[in-house]
Amino acid sequence: MSDLYKVAIIGSGPAGLSAAAHAAALGMSHILLEKTDHLSDTIYKYQKGKHVMATPSNLVLRSGGSKDAVGGVEFDAGKREHILGIWNKQCGIEDARIPTPQGEVEAYPVNVKLNAEVTKVEGEKGAFEIHTKSGEVIKAETIVLGIGTQGNPNMLRCPGADNPMIQYQLDDPGEYYDEHITVIGSGDAGIENALGLAADDAQRNVVTILNRRDSFARAKAANVTLLEEAEQDGRISVRRETSPAEVKDGELVLETRDGTETIPCNRIIARTGSQPPRGFVEAMGIEFTSEERSAFPKLTPAFETTKPGIHVIGALAGYPLIKHCMNQGHDVIEFLDGNLDLKPADEPILQDKFAALPGNHSVDHWLALFGQNVRIFGDLSSLQLRELLLESDCHFHQPGEVVFRKNEPGSSMFAIAQGSVAVEINPDNPSITVPIEEGSIFGEVGLISGRRRGSTIRAAEPLVTIELSRNAALKLIASSPEASRVVNQIAIERQMLQMFGSGLTREDVAPLVTAAEVMEVRAGKVLIEEGAEDKDVYIIRRGSMIVEKQLGDKPVFLSYLPSGAYVGEMAAIDGSARTATVKAAIKSEVIKLPGEEFVALLDRNPALRSKALAEMDGRRKTNAFIESRKDDFDGAVDLYSETAQFLVDEGLGEATDVLLIDEKLCIGCDNCEKACADSHEGLSRLDREAGRTYAHLHVPTSCRHCEHPHCMADCPPNAIQRGPDGEVFIDETCIGCGNCQRNCPYGVIRMDPKPPKKPTLLQWLLFGSGPGPGEASYKWRKENGDPEQPKQAIKCDMCAGVTGGPACVRSCPTGAAIRVSPDKFLTFTKITEDVE
């Protein structure tokens, strides 16, 4: 049995090490317990040579690097080996595996015990007993847990997840040569592993990184920039909206937005995050914020848990950045030493953010109000909330002031901390509004879809909001189960009210919202099967569906359903079997509604019922039309269905507007390209000859203006926006990084030098400068562009702002060029007219 220590610190990561060093500097009786044979196991396991960042840059480090700090280990950005070497030297640890740093390093008499794995904690505050795996029992008045979460990694969950080629740690990227290596994970660890494996060309590795989302919201901006540069150089293949479907020997089956794909793979590095070691922590009597697997312990501002005398700091507190962890280590010792008035190191930053809010209240006041009032912050600890607010902005609006206007660009999301807002739903009559109450959110549509603001929103009373940047909002949704649930619930409710209309209220759709289930449907997967007896109704939230009906032994393409449509109501209303098959055109997301609840909503709302019956009648007429002409179409069915599938494969499955050319009518005059160039400073956004053709329909290289544009995913200056008519365009803030070009699956974006201005008529007359009257200016501008000028991204913008609409369509002398909305074009009757 040991002596009674004032504090026992479990875990020697940055948080625990900082706490132990500060305790040593204050002369506090302490012991630092580490289960491995080295300090800071998480950083020790970083890949060799990894550059460790010191972010956020504006956060002051309590100890180390500051001559005014009272004790503590040093930390600044640098190589893994250098940082560990300094910590070893300061704590009196000799480790031959880590180089000893040169120069003077201030040492602290830290009482470290290595190879001391804790198996159980018993007792109460003032008399804890800590049992180790070796059988030793250590006594302490208080305990500080700094054990982190990295010892509890998330495992892959797909067929073949037990394959030996999967590993959850990368120690030395330089060990691997001539391998196809796939890194799974979109956080900093995954990105850094991928960069390390692709750093040396001599290793000849083929490196791929998978991200199941379209952006790297969890990673540091600097890491994302490095990854994008490696992607541009061809050193790493970045696969967005892609996840592992099955692991096979030497192969990895991917689930992509367009279906499954198999790639060669010799090794998988899975860096899919980790979870708190809940069982071990709860056994001490510590409660968590919720039952969710990823929840964190409940903590007071002094880091004390619901078990008096046990404190939690670091990643286990939900605050994983190294500088934050080290500050917490310093602060918890100050609290234990009686300094209860100490404010966190980020206090001045938050004071500045809250300065514009009314009442001259303290940071603690606003943190408590935000945590209590805002629903999406419901399961965040005060530490997590502080970190989120460092990346957000706070606003105050007087009644009647505009928060944002309809059609303004913006992808941020707002949370209402105090007051309420009024949403103008009729542009012609601003007095007609819908309220959004305190605690709710708005702006989530722009966050999810990238579209411009859908309505003008004003403060209905004195209003305090938190504006979360797109990255901060996505990071919150990805890391907080409660935030994800609330955002989903609100988005579902508003989509139902917008879609069904007919004067419905929130109370009307509440039972459906409660019963709704969000489902992901991979490309090609059947959602509804013809002849089945199920009765559920589905709203297409993201992606698109195609509808087919069996005609003899062949499936006939009936129609296309874009994002925002709903399907399945026929079987729910009349109790019949499914009359057609519905499957995903691309990777999609749907909201599943129980059929009986949907019918109950119709029964309560006659206007909505009439609307649904009218739509159902239209679908029945289509079915009847097919049945009546099934003999006539026997010879054309194959051509029809193959043509429709070709169009879906060419991007109509996610388009909102697409250019098609009827080759029966096209005479090859190139007027469409010339008109496009003349409307865009000499740079045509259209390549008529490029692209693919089936039957007589040609899909040239021109933007599809996707419902959820891939080009928007990683645009650093946010230069890609949606216009009021749905057009996706690139504004003058483009920096020429090329991310949009790489992310576009249809090759419709290119990088060109900015063209010179066309000389005036007088300059042509006097000096012969530029093209003359009647000569094509687009060719001159293209040939005379300065290749040394920074390039800019070029793509179709649907001639936004040009009178008369798209120039390519207006200039076609035969009517061969048409721009179409896929839900209007991809129907049985339309394509059958074209293929007959």
PDB file of C-alpha atoms in Angstrom, residues 487-497 512-513 516-518 539 541 591 593:
ATOM      1  CA  VAL A 487     -31.360  19.016 -36.953  1.00  0.00           C
ATOM      2  CA  ASN A 488     -32.854  15.972 -38.669  1.00  0.00           C
ATOM      3  CA  GLN A 489     -36.164  16.386 -36.858  1.00  0.00           C
ATOM      4  CA  ILE A 490     -36.451  20.092 -37.687  1.00  0.00           C
ATOM      5  CA  ALA A 491     -35.414  19.555 -41.321  1.00  0.00           C
ATOM      6  CA  ILE A 492     -37.974  16.743 -41.708  1.00  0.00           C
ATOM      7  CA  GLU A 493     -40.747  18.849 -40.183  1.00  0.00           C
ATOM      8  CA  ARG A 494     -40.044  21.824 -42.431  1.00  0.00           C
ATOM      9  CA  GLN A 495     -39.710  19.670 -45.533  1.00  0.00           C
ATOM     10  CA  MET A 496     -43.119  18.106 -44.829  1.00  0.00           C
ATOM     11  CA  LEU A 497     -44.780  21.472 -44.278  1.00  0.00           C
ATOM     12  CA  LEU A 512     -45.305  11.781 -38.678  1.00  0.00           C
ATOM     13  CA  VAL A 513     -42.140  13.622 -37.640  1.00  0.00           C
ATOM     14  CA  ALA A 516     -40.067   9.305 -39.400  1.00  0.00           C
ATOM     15  CA  GLU A 517     -36.902   7.372 -40.105  1.00  0.00           C
ATOM     16  CA  VAL A 518     -34.025   8.647 -42.259  1.00  0.00           C
ATOM     17  CA  ILE A 539     -39.819  11.478 -49.141  1.00  0.00           C
ATOM     18  CA  ARG A 541     -34.446  14.016 -49.158  1.00  0.00           C
ATOM     19  CA  ILE A 591     -37.410   9.847 -45.096  1.00  0.00           C
ATOM     20  CA  LEU A 593     -43.060   7.531 -43.088  1.00  0.00           C
TER      21      LEU A 593
END
